[in-house]
Amino acid sequence: MEKSEDWRKLSRRQFLKASGAASAVMGSAGLGVFGYQAGKDSFSYTGCESFQGQAENFNRQRFAADHATYEKVGVASRVDARTEVIFSRVSSLMRQWDEEKGLDSLDKGLQAYYKKHPYDLKEDLHARKKIFPKRQKDEIKYKKKFVLAKAWSNAMSAVWPPGIRETPERYDFPRGEQYGEPVEPLKMKSPEKTSQLIKQISYQLGSTLVGITKLNPDWVYSYPMWGRGLNPELPLEIPGHWEYAIVIGTPMSWDPMYANPNYGTSFDAYAKSRIIAYRLIKFIRQLGYPARPHTPGVEYDLMVPPIAIDAGLGEQGRHGVMITPELGSNFRPAVVTTNIPMKTDKPIDFGVQDFCKTCRICAKNCPSRAIPMGDKEVVRGYRRYKINSSRCYNFWYSNLGNIGCRLCVTVCPYTRKSNWLHRTALEVTANDPSGMSQRILSKMQKSFYPAPHPQEYYIPSMGGKNESYREPPWWLQTEDFIDIDI
Amino acid sequence: MQFFTSGFFWFIEGIFLCLIIIGLKYWTEERNIPMPFWKWLVILIWILYSGFTIAFIGTCLGENEPAAALKGGMLFSLIAIVSAYGLSRLLGFFRLTRHQPK
Ligand code: SF4
Ligand code: SF4
């Protein structure tokens, strides 16, 4: 009897010990599979799944700061969009340049700009004389590889609300009863409630993040970029009703974005954000208030990133792009200017400035070397990293995948999936004032996540290999679907 | 949402953890190893760390980042193995004589 009790006791002990060992094995295996799922799961594609503003469970209120993390260090001046914005400058140069007359063939504004910035003239002429003609030849030779990527990008931008051709005084305001819009503004209960309402409507319209700020005049172009009903020859007087800025936006589709510079497209998110902005102005006008959309990449009269920073959506990184805690740099915004009274958001500080000091991953990976490795400089009265936009632009038109590059967005350690691993890393760096975790994690990034050499992103005729940061998704691999000689 | 990223999965993981601790308790009793509170705490931290290492490798593979899985996995596993050896000595796991249960 005693013996059998001993046996039972022993067997229970052995059983529990064995269960413990088996649990260790099964628990470990479970964690491995959990990790695999967490890495692969499409729910980890940041921000694509929500129309409720619940896409990301990041509590940004904790990081609210009294001042945005850019520094004002002198007298600010507004950007002259005709010359200081690369898109309008190069297109003017393309139209006006005459080889024989040289600088004299340009309008006075451009002449003055190029005299002051001879380096930009060199780069822009390089684009005009070399890059664009070469691109036409290269396209015949290499573009087949990107047939699906381009088809997809064009599909994403196929629905594109028409541009504005009227002045703010005419276009922005409600049109009256015959258009179903009130003549007088409706009396809103409080700025807090209006703010809440506008945000929820923006989420419902498909925006992933929304922020509201008072519009800082420093961020409005001094001359308009494309006109949009404004005379490009006249200074842009900021309309009185551009009092508030609502910043909305969406991320670019994950897998193509990870295969930048060739397979991603900015138009996927820009088109979505533009549609949201146009719907939002309709909503605001129905309340009787004026509203105007400003939608990159083509139609806007203000600098969007600093406005988004003021609205508390993120901080500016070394690469010049805004970094949000939820989506990293993978965010394509649009702005709606209005005067409906709203409670504004505070800017946030979650440690990006410290991280960027030591990280430099974007600068090392940039194919055109447009991102500085060194310190910030004073630009128009603000201290910031100065991007060489001419070099960046010239790379866009040197390679043949979807237009643009966005590689700096992709490689940034903040642009990572929304899973336990990267969320934890974000929490640690955001809450570590010593800067140690930032240094350790940026070192890990560099050694754990290898990337092609920057030169390899170029097309073969420029000494490259047409590389992408990561493999394109299966549905953009032309050769698997189309019988085509690549 | 899949089973392995669901709340139910974590419930089961919790049961596994309890079983590991019960098994370890019997194992240490058999060997007459005193187990004050701090030893359990240290063991729990090590288990969590090892869990992190495994989940890290899985996550990197799921993200199609084999280099991160390999390099990070090697680094974190090495730390786990070395610390397991150090801890087993510190906690006296292989020093005392085995106690035969009656
Ligand atoms: S978009 Fe490309 S070329 Fe331009 S700054 Fe970023 S990485 Fe460099
Ligand atoms: S890659 Fe690094 S340096 Fe560049 S913006 Fe991102 S965090 Fe800053």
Tab-separated table of N, CA and C in Angstrom, chain A residues 129-277:
chain	number	residue	atom	x	y	z
A	129	LYS	N	19.129	68.730	-69.884
A	129	LYS	CA	19.929	68.326	-71.044
A	129	LYS	C	20.245	66.839	-71.066
A	130	LYS	N	20.457	66.264	-69.881
A	130	LYS	CA	20.911	64.862	-69.871
A	130	LYS	C	19.813	63.892	-69.424
A	131	ILE	N	19.256	64.192	-68.232
A	131	ILE	CA	18.408	63.168	-67.613
A	131	ILE	C	17.136	62.902	-68.410
A	132	PHE	N	16.433	63.961	-68.810
A	132	PHE	CA	15.165	63.726	-69.508
A	132	PHE	C	15.363	63.073	-70.885
A	133	PRO	N	16.314	63.577	-71.703
A	133	PRO	CA	16.509	62.874	-72.990
A	133	PRO	C	16.957	61.423	-72.791
A	134	LYS	N	17.847	61.203	-71.823
A	134	LYS	CA	18.334	59.850	-71.576
A	134	LYS	C	17.188	58.946	-71.116
A	135	ARG	N	16.332	59.544	-70.317
A	135	ARG	CA	15.205	58.777	-69.789
A	135	ARG	C	14.351	58.200	-70.941
A	136	GLN	N	14.170	59.034	-71.978
A	136	GLN	CA	13.343	58.552	-73.093
A	136	GLN	C	13.953	57.305	-73.728
A	137	LYS	N	15.291	57.330	-73.868
A	137	LYS	CA	15.959	56.163	-74.473
A	137	LYS	C	15.910	54.975	-73.508
A	138	ASP	N	16.201	55.264	-72.247
A	138	ASP	CA	16.229	54.177	-71.257
A	138	ASP	C	14.874	53.498	-71.140
A	139	GLU	N	13.829	54.290	-71.287
A	139	GLU	CA	12.489	53.719	-71.136
A	139	GLU	C	12.251	52.608	-72.152
A	140	ILE	N	12.737	52.846	-73.378
A	140	ILE	CA	12.552	51.828	-74.418
A	140	ILE	C	13.245	50.534	-73.987
A	141	LYS	N	14.399	50.705	-73.364
A	141	LYS	CA	15.200	49.536	-73.025
A	141	LYS	C	14.753	48.829	-71.737
A	142	TYR	N	14.400	49.596	-70.727
A	142	TYR	CA	14.231	48.965	-69.403
A	142	TYR	C	12.814	48.979	-68.823
A	143	LYS	N	11.914	49.761	-69.388
A	143	LYS	CA	10.689	49.992	-68.603
A	143	LYS	C	9.765	48.775	-68.494
A	144	LYS	N	9.986	47.765	-69.361
A	144	LYS	CA	9.079	46.614	-69.364
A	144	LYS	C	8.989	45.957	-67.997
A	145	LYS	N	10.094	45.959	-67.303
A	145	LYS	CA	10.131	45.333	-65.980
A	145	LYS	C	9.071	45.931	-65.048
A	146	PHE	N	8.756	47.194	-65.275
A	146	PHE	CA	7.882	47.884	-64.326
A	146	PHE	C	6.468	48.093	-64.869
A	147	VAL	N	6.107	47.328	-65.865
A	147	VAL	CA	4.789	47.508	-66.492
A	147	VAL	C	3.673	47.407	-65.450
A	148	LEU	N	3.719	46.373	-64.616
A	148	LEU	CA	2.640	46.202	-63.634
A	148	LEU	C	2.681	47.295	-62.567
A	149	ALA	N	3.893	47.649	-62.137
A	149	ALA	CA	4.015	48.684	-61.103
A	149	ALA	C	3.397	49.983	-61.602
A	150	LYS	N	3.671	50.317	-62.869
A	150	LYS	CA	3.128	51.568	-63.416
A	150	LYS	C	1.624	51.478	-63.623
A	151	ALA	N	1.179	50.304	-64.062
A	151	ALA	CA	-0.262	50.134	-64.264
A	151	ALA	C	-0.987	50.326	-62.929
A	152	TRP	N	-0.396	49.784	-61.892
A	152	TRP	CA	-1.019	49.901	-60.567
A	152	TRP	C	-1.021	51.365	-60.095
A	153	SER	N	0.129	52.051	-60.284
A	153	SER	CA	0.223	53.457	-59.868
A	153	SER	C	-0.808	54.303	-60.627
A	154	ASN	N	-0.921	54.053	-61.924
A	154	ASN	CA	-1.889	54.817	-62.712
A	154	ASN	C	-3.320	54.511	-62.281
A	155	ALA	N	-3.562	53.250	-61.939
A	155	ALA	CA	-4.905	52.881	-61.476
A	155	ALA	C	-5.238	53.642	-60.193
A	156	MET	N	-4.249	53.747	-59.302
A	156	MET	CA	-4.486	54.424	-58.031
A	156	MET	C	-4.767	55.905	-58.225
A	157	SER	N	-4.175	56.493	-59.268
A	157	SER	CA	-4.407	57.933	-59.446
A	157	SER	C	-5.494	58.215	-60.484
A	158	ALA	N	-6.218	57.172	-60.893
A	158	ALA	CA	-7.241	57.364	-61.931
A	158	ALA	C	-8.424	58.188	-61.417
A	159	VAL	N	-8.724	58.027	-60.125
A	159	VAL	CA	-9.818	58.828	-59.553
A	159	VAL	C	-9.182	59.984	-58.805
A	160	TRP	N	-9.321	61.143	-59.362
A	160	TRP	CA	-8.540	62.298	-58.913
A	160	TRP	C	-9.416	63.532	-59.039
A	161	PRO	N	-9.974	64.038	-57.956
A	161	PRO	CA	-10.860	65.203	-58.096
A	161	PRO	C	-10.189	66.312	-58.892
A	162	PRO	N	-10.937	66.975	-59.774
A	162	PRO	CA	-10.317	67.995	-60.640
A	162	PRO	C	-9.732	69.152	-59.832
A	163	GLY	N	-8.682	69.739	-60.387
A	163	GLY	CA	-7.987	70.816	-59.685
A	163	GLY	C	-8.808	72.083	-59.585
A	164	ILE	N	-8.338	72.991	-58.729
A	164	ILE	CA	-9.069	74.235	-58.494
A	164	ILE	C	-8.574	75.310	-59.463
A	165	ARG	N	-9.520	76.037	-60.028
A	165	ARG	CA	-9.137	77.108	-60.965
A	165	ARG	C	-9.665	78.459	-60.476
A	166	GLU	N	-10.141	78.512	-59.259
A	166	GLU	CA	-10.746	79.758	-58.764
A	166	GLU	C	-10.021	80.259	-57.526
A	167	THR	N	-10.099	81.549	-57.292
A	167	THR	CA	-9.428	82.156	-56.143
A	167	THR	C	-10.039	81.637	-54.835
A	168	PRO	N	-9.298	81.741	-53.734
A	168	PRO	CA	-9.869	81.304	-52.447
A	168	PRO	C	-11.163	82.032	-52.118
A	169	GLU	N	-11.244	83.310	-52.465
A	169	GLU	CA	-12.432	84.091	-52.129
A	169	GLU	C	-13.666	83.551	-52.849
A	170	ARG	N	-13.439	82.949	-53.992
A	170	ARG	CA	-14.588	82.436	-54.747
A	170	ARG	C	-14.784	80.939	-54.480
A	171	TYR	N	-13.726	80.180	-54.606
A	171	TYR	CA	-13.876	78.719	-54.555
A	171	TYR	C	-14.216	78.212	-53.150
A	172	ASP	N	-13.578	78.801	-52.126
A	172	ASP	CA	-13.633	78.187	-50.802
A	172	ASP	C	-15.000	78.294	-50.131
A	173	PHE	N	-15.765	79.315	-50.506
A	173	PHE	CA	-16.982	79.599	-49.729
A	173	PHE	C	-18.195	78.792	-50.187
A	174	PRO	N	-19.124	78.530	-49.244
A	174	PRO	CA	-20.354	77.836	-49.616
A	174	PRO	C	-21.076	78.585	-50.719
A	175	ARG	N	-21.735	77.841	-51.600
A	175	ARG	CA	-22.330	78.463	-52.792
A	175	ARG	C	-23.778	78.906	-52.595
A	176	GLY	N	-24.325	78.622	-51.440
A	176	GLY	CA	-25.707	79.059	-51.234
A	176	GLY	C	-26.728	77.967	-51.488
A	177	GLU	N	-27.985	78.361	-51.263
A	177	GLU	CA	-29.084	77.396	-51.266
A	177	GLU	C	-29.153	76.563	-52.541
A	178	GLN	N	-28.929	77.202	-53.685
A	178	GLN	CA	-29.117	76.444	-54.935
A	178	GLN	C	-28.126	75.284	-55.055
A	179	TYR	N	-27.048	75.332	-54.284
A	179	TYR	CA	-26.103	74.202	-54.260
A	179	TYR	C	-26.272	73.365	-52.994
A	180	GLY	N	-27.326	73.638	-52.256
A	180	GLY	CA	-27.564	72.892	-51.023
A	180	GLY	C	-26.598	73.271	-49.919
A	181	GLU	N	-26.025	74.470	-50.020
A	181	GLU	CA	-25.083	74.890	-48.981
A	181	GLU	C	-25.611	76.168	-48.322
A	182	PRO	N	-25.538	76.275	-46.999
A	182	PRO	CA	-26.123	77.451	-46.335
A	182	PRO	C	-25.363	78.728	-46.662
A	183	VAL	N	-26.052	79.844	-46.601
A	183	VAL	CA	-25.416	81.132	-46.866
A	183	VAL	C	-24.678	81.599	-45.614
A	184	GLU	N	-25.314	81.376	-44.483
A	184	GLU	CA	-24.720	81.788	-43.197
A	184	GLU	C	-24.095	80.578	-42.515
A	185	PRO	N	-22.973	80.762	-41.824
A	185	PRO	CA	-22.393	79.639	-41.077
A	185	PRO	C	-23.337	79.165	-39.976
A	186	LEU	N	-23.468	77.866	-39.815
A	186	LEU	CA	-24.292	77.339	-38.720
A	186	LEU	C	-23.569	77.603	-37.397
A	187	LYS	N	-24.369	77.805	-36.337
A	187	LYS	CA	-23.739	78.116	-35.048
A	187	LYS	C	-23.300	76.798	-34.388
A	188	MET	N	-22.005	76.626	-34.251
A	188	MET	CA	-21.488	75.391	-33.657
A	188	MET	C	-21.496	75.541	-32.137
A	189	LYS	N	-21.657	74.400	-31.428
A	189	LYS	CA	-21.793	74.490	-29.975
A	189	LYS	C	-20.508	74.907	-29.285
A	190	SER	N	-19.387	74.288	-29.667
A	190	SER	CA	-18.104	74.690	-29.057
A	190	SER	C	-16.965	74.241	-29.958
A	191	PRO	N	-15.821	74.928	-29.871
A	191	PRO	CA	-14.669	74.510	-30.687
A	191	PRO	C	-14.256	73.065	-30.390
A	192	GLU	N	-14.369	72.649	-29.111
A	192	GLU	CA	-13.982	71.276	-28.734
A	192	GLU	C	-14.828	70.264	-29.502
A	193	LYS	N	-16.155	70.511	-29.478
A	193	LYS	CA	-17.059	69.558	-30.123
A	193	LYS	C	-16.860	69.562	-31.646
A	194	THR	N	-16.610	70.754	-32.195
A	194	THR	CA	-16.395	70.830	-33.642
A	194	THR	C	-15.152	70.034	-34.027
A	195	SER	N	-14.125	70.200	-33.196
A	195	SER	CA	-12.881	69.491	-33.448
A	195	SER	C	-13.108	67.979	-33.454
A	196	GLN	N	-13.847	67.549	-32.436
A	196	GLN	CA	-14.187	66.124	-32.329
A	196	GLN	C	-14.938	65.648	-33.581
A	197	LEU	N	-15.883	66.461	-33.997
A	197	LEU	CA	-16.716	66.104	-35.148
A	197	LEU	C	-15.882	66.013	-36.422
A	198	ILE	N	-15.072	67.051	-36.632
A	198	ILE	CA	-14.265	67.081	-37.864
A	198	ILE	C	-13.325	65.883	-37.910
A	199	LYS	N	-12.766	65.538	-36.761
A	199	LYS	CA	-11.841	64.397	-36.740
A	199	LYS	C	-12.583	63.097	-37.066
A	200	GLN	N	-13.736	62.913	-36.430
A	200	GLN	CA	-14.473	61.667	-36.665
A	200	GLN	C	-14.922	61.568	-38.119
A	201	ILE	N	-15.349	62.710	-38.679
A	201	ILE	CA	-15.760	62.697	-40.095
A	201	ILE	C	-14.556	62.350	-40.970
A	202	SER	N	-13.405	62.926	-40.636
A	202	SER	CA	-12.198	62.634	-41.431
A	202	SER	C	-11.864	61.148	-41.374
A	203	TYR	N	-11.981	60.562	-40.193
A	203	TYR	CA	-11.732	59.116	-40.092
A	203	TYR	C	-12.737	58.351	-40.949
A	204	GLN	N	-13.988	58.768	-40.851
A	204	GLN	CA	-15.017	58.083	-41.622
A	204	GLN	C	-14.760	58.206	-43.124
A	205	LEU	N	-14.155	59.318	-43.511
A	205	LEU	CA	-13.857	59.497	-44.933
A	205	LEU	C	-12.629	58.688	-45.350
A	206	GLY	N	-11.943	58.118	-44.360
A	206	GLY	CA	-10.827	57.231	-44.694
A	206	GLY	C	-9.462	57.713	-44.243
A	207	SER	N	-9.420	58.817	-43.496
A	207	SER	CA	-8.110	59.301	-43.061
A	207	SER	C	-7.578	58.430	-41.923
A	208	THR	N	-6.289	58.149	-41.951
A	208	THR	CA	-5.700	57.325	-40.890
A	208	THR	C	-5.369	58.182	-39.671
A	209	LEU	N	-4.840	59.362	-39.911
A	209	LEU	CA	-4.530	60.281	-38.815
A	209	LEU	C	-5.160	61.634	-39.133
A	210	VAL	N	-5.490	62.369	-38.091
A	210	VAL	CA	-6.031	63.728	-38.281
A	210	VAL	C	-5.469	64.629	-37.183
A	211	GLY	N	-5.056	65.827	-37.553
A	211	GLY	CA	-4.603	66.808	-36.573
A	211	GLY	C	-5.092	68.189	-36.987
A	212	ILE	N	-5.242	69.059	-35.991
A	212	ILE	CA	-5.756	70.410	-36.276
A	212	ILE	C	-4.817	71.441	-35.658
A	213	THR	N	-4.535	72.480	-36.410
A	213	THR	CA	-3.676	73.546	-35.877
A	213	THR	C	-4.119	74.898	-36.435
A	214	LYS	N	-3.669	75.956	-35.781
A	214	LYS	CA	-3.819	77.295	-36.377
A	214	LYS	C	-2.780	77.379	-37.490
A	215	LEU	N	-3.120	77.996	-38.595
A	215	LEU	CA	-2.173	78.057	-39.711
A	215	LEU	C	-1.104	79.121	-39.443
A	216	ASN	N	0.150	78.686	-39.379
A	216	ASN	CA	1.270	79.610	-39.219
A	216	ASN	C	1.583	80.211	-40.595
A	217	PRO	N	1.506	81.547	-40.726
A	217	PRO	CA	1.711	82.163	-42.052
A	217	PRO	C	3.087	81.840	-42.645
A	218	ASP	N	4.077	81.529	-41.793
A	218	ASP	CA	5.413	81.211	-42.326
A	218	ASP	C	5.374	80.027	-43.284
A	219	TRP	N	4.353	79.194	-43.148
A	219	TRP	CA	4.321	77.963	-43.965
A	219	TRP	C	3.565	78.138	-45.275
A	220	VAL	N	3.018	79.328	-45.483
A	220	VAL	CA	2.284	79.550	-46.740
A	220	VAL	C	3.264	80.123	-47.768
A	221	TYR	N	3.208	79.626	-48.989
A	221	TYR	CA	4.126	80.110	-50.024
A	221	TYR	C	3.940	81.614	-50.236
A	222	SER	N	5.060	82.290	-50.534
A	222	SER	CA	4.956	83.732	-50.742
A	222	SER	C	4.371	84.028	-52.128
A	223	TYR	N	4.642	83.137	-53.090
A	223	TYR	CA	3.996	83.182	-54.400
A	223	TYR	C	3.414	81.804	-54.658
A	224	PRO	N	2.288	81.732	-55.304
A	224	PRO	CA	1.675	80.412	-55.492
A	224	PRO	C	2.474	79.541	-56.461
A	225	MET	N	2.271	78.236	-56.350
A	225	MET	CA	3.068	77.320	-57.163
A	225	MET	C	2.509	77.150	-58.571
A	226	TRP	N	1.252	76.797	-58.682
A	226	TRP	CA	0.682	76.497	-59.989
A	226	TRP	C	-0.432	77.464	-60.383
A	227	GLY	N	-0.712	78.440	-59.571
A	227	GLY	CA	-1.829	79.325	-59.892
A	227	GLY	C	-3.050	78.983	-59.049
A	228	ARG	N	-3.774	77.949	-59.445
A	228	ARG	CA	-5.011	77.560	-58.743
A	228	ARG	C	-5.927	78.779	-58.552
A	229	GLY	N	-6.080	79.536	-59.600
A	229	GLY	CA	-6.929	80.716	-59.519
A	229	GLY	C	-6.164	81.946	-59.047
A	230	LEU	N	-4.941	81.748	-58.591
A	230	LEU	CA	-4.140	82.874	-58.104
A	230	LEU	C	-3.167	83.289	-59.197
A	231	ASN	N	-2.865	84.565	-59.261
A	231	ASN	CA	-1.925	85.048	-60.263
A	231	ASN	C	-0.497	84.740	-59.797
A	232	PRO	N	0.219	83.892	-60.536
A	232	PRO	CA	1.557	83.504	-60.084
A	232	PRO	C	2.543	84.675	-60.034
A	233	GLU	N	2.183	85.776	-60.702
A	233	GLU	CA	3.087	86.932	-60.703
A	233	GLU	C	2.896	87.799	-59.463
A	234	LEU	N	1.798	87.575	-58.753
A	234	LEU	CA	1.516	88.422	-57.587
A	234	LEU	C	1.758	87.670	-56.293
A	235	PRO	N	2.249	88.389	-55.265
A	235	PRO	CA	2.453	87.715	-53.979
A	235	PRO	C	1.146	87.121	-53.468
A	236	LEU	N	1.282	86.006	-52.775
A	236	LEU	CA	0.075	85.349	-52.248
A	236	LEU	C	-0.304	86.007	-50.923
A	237	GLU	N	-1.376	86.795	-50.959
A	237	GLU	CA	-1.893	87.373	-49.715
A	237	GLU	C	-2.675	86.265	-49.021
A	238	ILE	N	-2.294	85.971	-47.781
A	238	ILE	CA	-2.968	84.846	-47.119
A	238	ILE	C	-4.417	85.231	-46.805
A	239	PRO	N	-5.368	84.499	-47.358
A	239	PRO	CA	-6.777	84.860	-47.112
A	239	PRO	C	-7.113	84.755	-45.624
A	240	GLY	N	-7.941	85.673	-45.173
A	240	GLY	CA	-8.302	85.718	-43.749
A	240	GLY	C	-8.946	84.430	-43.255
A	241	HIS	N	-9.636	83.733	-44.158
A	241	HIS	CA	-10.343	82.535	-43.694
A	241	HIS	C	-9.446	81.290	-43.648
A	242	TRP	N	-8.175	81.449	-44.016
A	242	TRP	CA	-7.238	80.328	-43.841
A	242	TRP	C	-6.701	80.401	-42.405
A	243	GLU	N	-7.579	80.225	-41.485
A	243	GLU	CA	-7.221	80.429	-40.085
A	243	GLU	C	-6.723	79.134	-39.442
A	244	TYR	N	-7.416	78.069	-39.771
A	244	TYR	CA	-7.062	76.752	-39.230
A	244	TYR	C	-6.605	75.851	-40.370
A	245	ALA	N	-5.787	74.878	-39.986
A	245	ALA	CA	-5.406	73.840	-40.955
A	245	ALA	C	-5.763	72.480	-40.366
A	246	ILE	N	-6.526	71.731	-41.137
A	246	ILE	CA	-6.830	70.350	-40.738
A	246	ILE	C	-5.919	69.465	-41.585
A	247	VAL	N	-5.140	68.632	-40.923
A	247	VAL	CA	-4.234	67.764	-41.679
A	247	VAL	C	-4.767	66.339	-41.618
A	248	ILE	N	-5.008	65.795	-42.786
A	248	ILE	CA	-5.466	64.400	-42.862
A	248	ILE	C	-4.424	63.623	-43.679
A	249	GLY	N	-4.541	62.317	-43.733
A	249	GLY	CA	-3.580	61.590	-44.555
A	249	GLY	C	-3.693	60.089	-44.423
A	250	THR	N	-3.017	59.430	-45.340
A	250	THR	CA	-3.067	57.958	-45.390
A	250	THR	C	-1.670	57.412	-45.697
A	251	PRO	N	-1.423	56.152	-45.357
A	251	PRO	CA	-0.116	55.565	-45.686
A	251	PRO	C	-0.113	54.968	-47.096
A	252	MET	N	1.075	54.807	-47.651
A	252	MET	CA	1.198	54.111	-48.932
A	252	MET	C	1.106	52.616	-48.678
A	253	SER	N	0.650	51.909	-49.668
A	253	SER	CA	0.479	50.460	-49.554
A	253	SER	C	1.822	49.806	-49.179
A	254	TRP	N	1.773	48.875	-48.208
A	254	TRP	CA	2.994	48.437	-47.548
A	254	TRP	C	4.003	47.718	-48.462
A	255	ASP	N	3.593	46.657	-49.099
A	255	ASP	CA	4.572	45.838	-49.830
A	255	ASP	C	5.265	46.595	-50.967
A	256	PRO	N	4.513	47.332	-51.800
A	256	PRO	CA	5.219	48.117	-52.825
A	256	PRO	C	6.127	49.176	-52.197
A	257	MET	N	5.657	49.789	-51.099
A	257	MET	CA	6.476	50.825	-50.441
A	257	MET	C	7.812	50.217	-49.979
A	258	TYR	N	7.768	48.948	-49.578
A	258	TYR	CA	9.001	48.301	-49.127
A	258	TYR	C	9.899	47.915	-50.301
A	259	ALA	N	9.375	48.030	-51.515
A	259	ALA	CA	10.190	47.734	-52.692
A	259	ALA	C	10.531	49.031	-53.426
A	260	ASN	N	10.623	50.135	-52.701
A	260	ASN	CA	11.075	51.394	-53.290
A	260	ASN	C	12.551	51.267	-53.658
A	261	PRO	N	13.079	52.055	-54.583
A	261	PRO	CA	12.448	53.210	-55.231
A	261	PRO	C	11.586	52.866	-56.448
A	262	ASN	N	11.531	51.604	-56.867
A	262	ASN	CA	10.895	51.338	-58.150
A	262	ASN	C	9.417	50.989	-58.098
A	263	TYR	N	8.994	50.266	-57.078
A	263	TYR	CA	7.649	49.679	-57.125
A	263	TYR	C	6.597	50.450	-56.329
A	264	GLY	N	7.028	51.225	-55.345
A	264	GLY	CA	6.058	52.004	-54.582
A	264	GLY	C	5.516	53.136	-55.436
A	265	THR	N	4.427	53.726	-54.992
A	265	THR	CA	3.931	54.923	-55.681
A	265	THR	C	3.330	55.864	-54.650
A	266	SER	N	3.680	57.135	-54.771
A	266	SER	CA	3.095	58.104	-53.845
A	266	SER	C	1.633	58.338	-54.186
A	267	PHE	N	1.289	58.067	-55.455
A	267	PHE	CA	-0.072	58.392	-55.893
A	267	PHE	C	-1.120	57.536	-55.214
A	268	ASP	N	-0.711	56.397	-54.719
A	268	ASP	CA	-1.704	55.559	-54.061
A	268	ASP	C	-2.243	56.292	-52.838
A	269	ALA	N	-1.359	56.803	-51.998
A	269	ALA	CA	-1.836	57.495	-50.795
A	269	ALA	C	-2.263	58.934	-51.107
A	270	TYR	N	-1.548	59.595	-52.018
A	270	TYR	CA	-1.934	60.972	-52.344
A	270	TYR	C	-3.352	61.019	-52.916
A	271	ALA	N	-3.688	60.037	-53.760
A	271	ALA	CA	-5.035	60.033	-54.345
A	271	ALA	C	-6.071	59.839	-53.238
A	272	LYS	N	-5.792	58.909	-52.310
A	272	LYS	CA	-6.758	58.679	-51.223
A	272	LYS	C	-6.905	59.946	-50.374
A	273	SER	N	-5.766	60.555	-50.025
A	273	SER	CA	-5.810	61.740	-49.163
A	273	SER	C	-6.520	62.896	-49.871
A	274	ARG	N	-6.295	62.988	-51.176
A	274	ARG	CA	-6.943	64.063	-51.949
A	274	ARG	C	-8.463	63.883	-51.957
A	275	ILE	N	-8.880	62.659	-52.161
A	275	ILE	CA	-10.333	62.398	-52.172
A	275	ILE	C	-10.926	62.738	-50.800
A	276	ILE	N	-10.216	62.347	-49.752
A	276	ILE	CA	-10.691	62.654	-48.389
A	276	ILE	C	-10.789	64.180	-48.207
A	277	ALA	N	-9.754	64.894	-48.660
A	277	ALA	CA	-9.734	66.356	-48.487
A	277	ALA	C	-10.916	67.005	-49.221
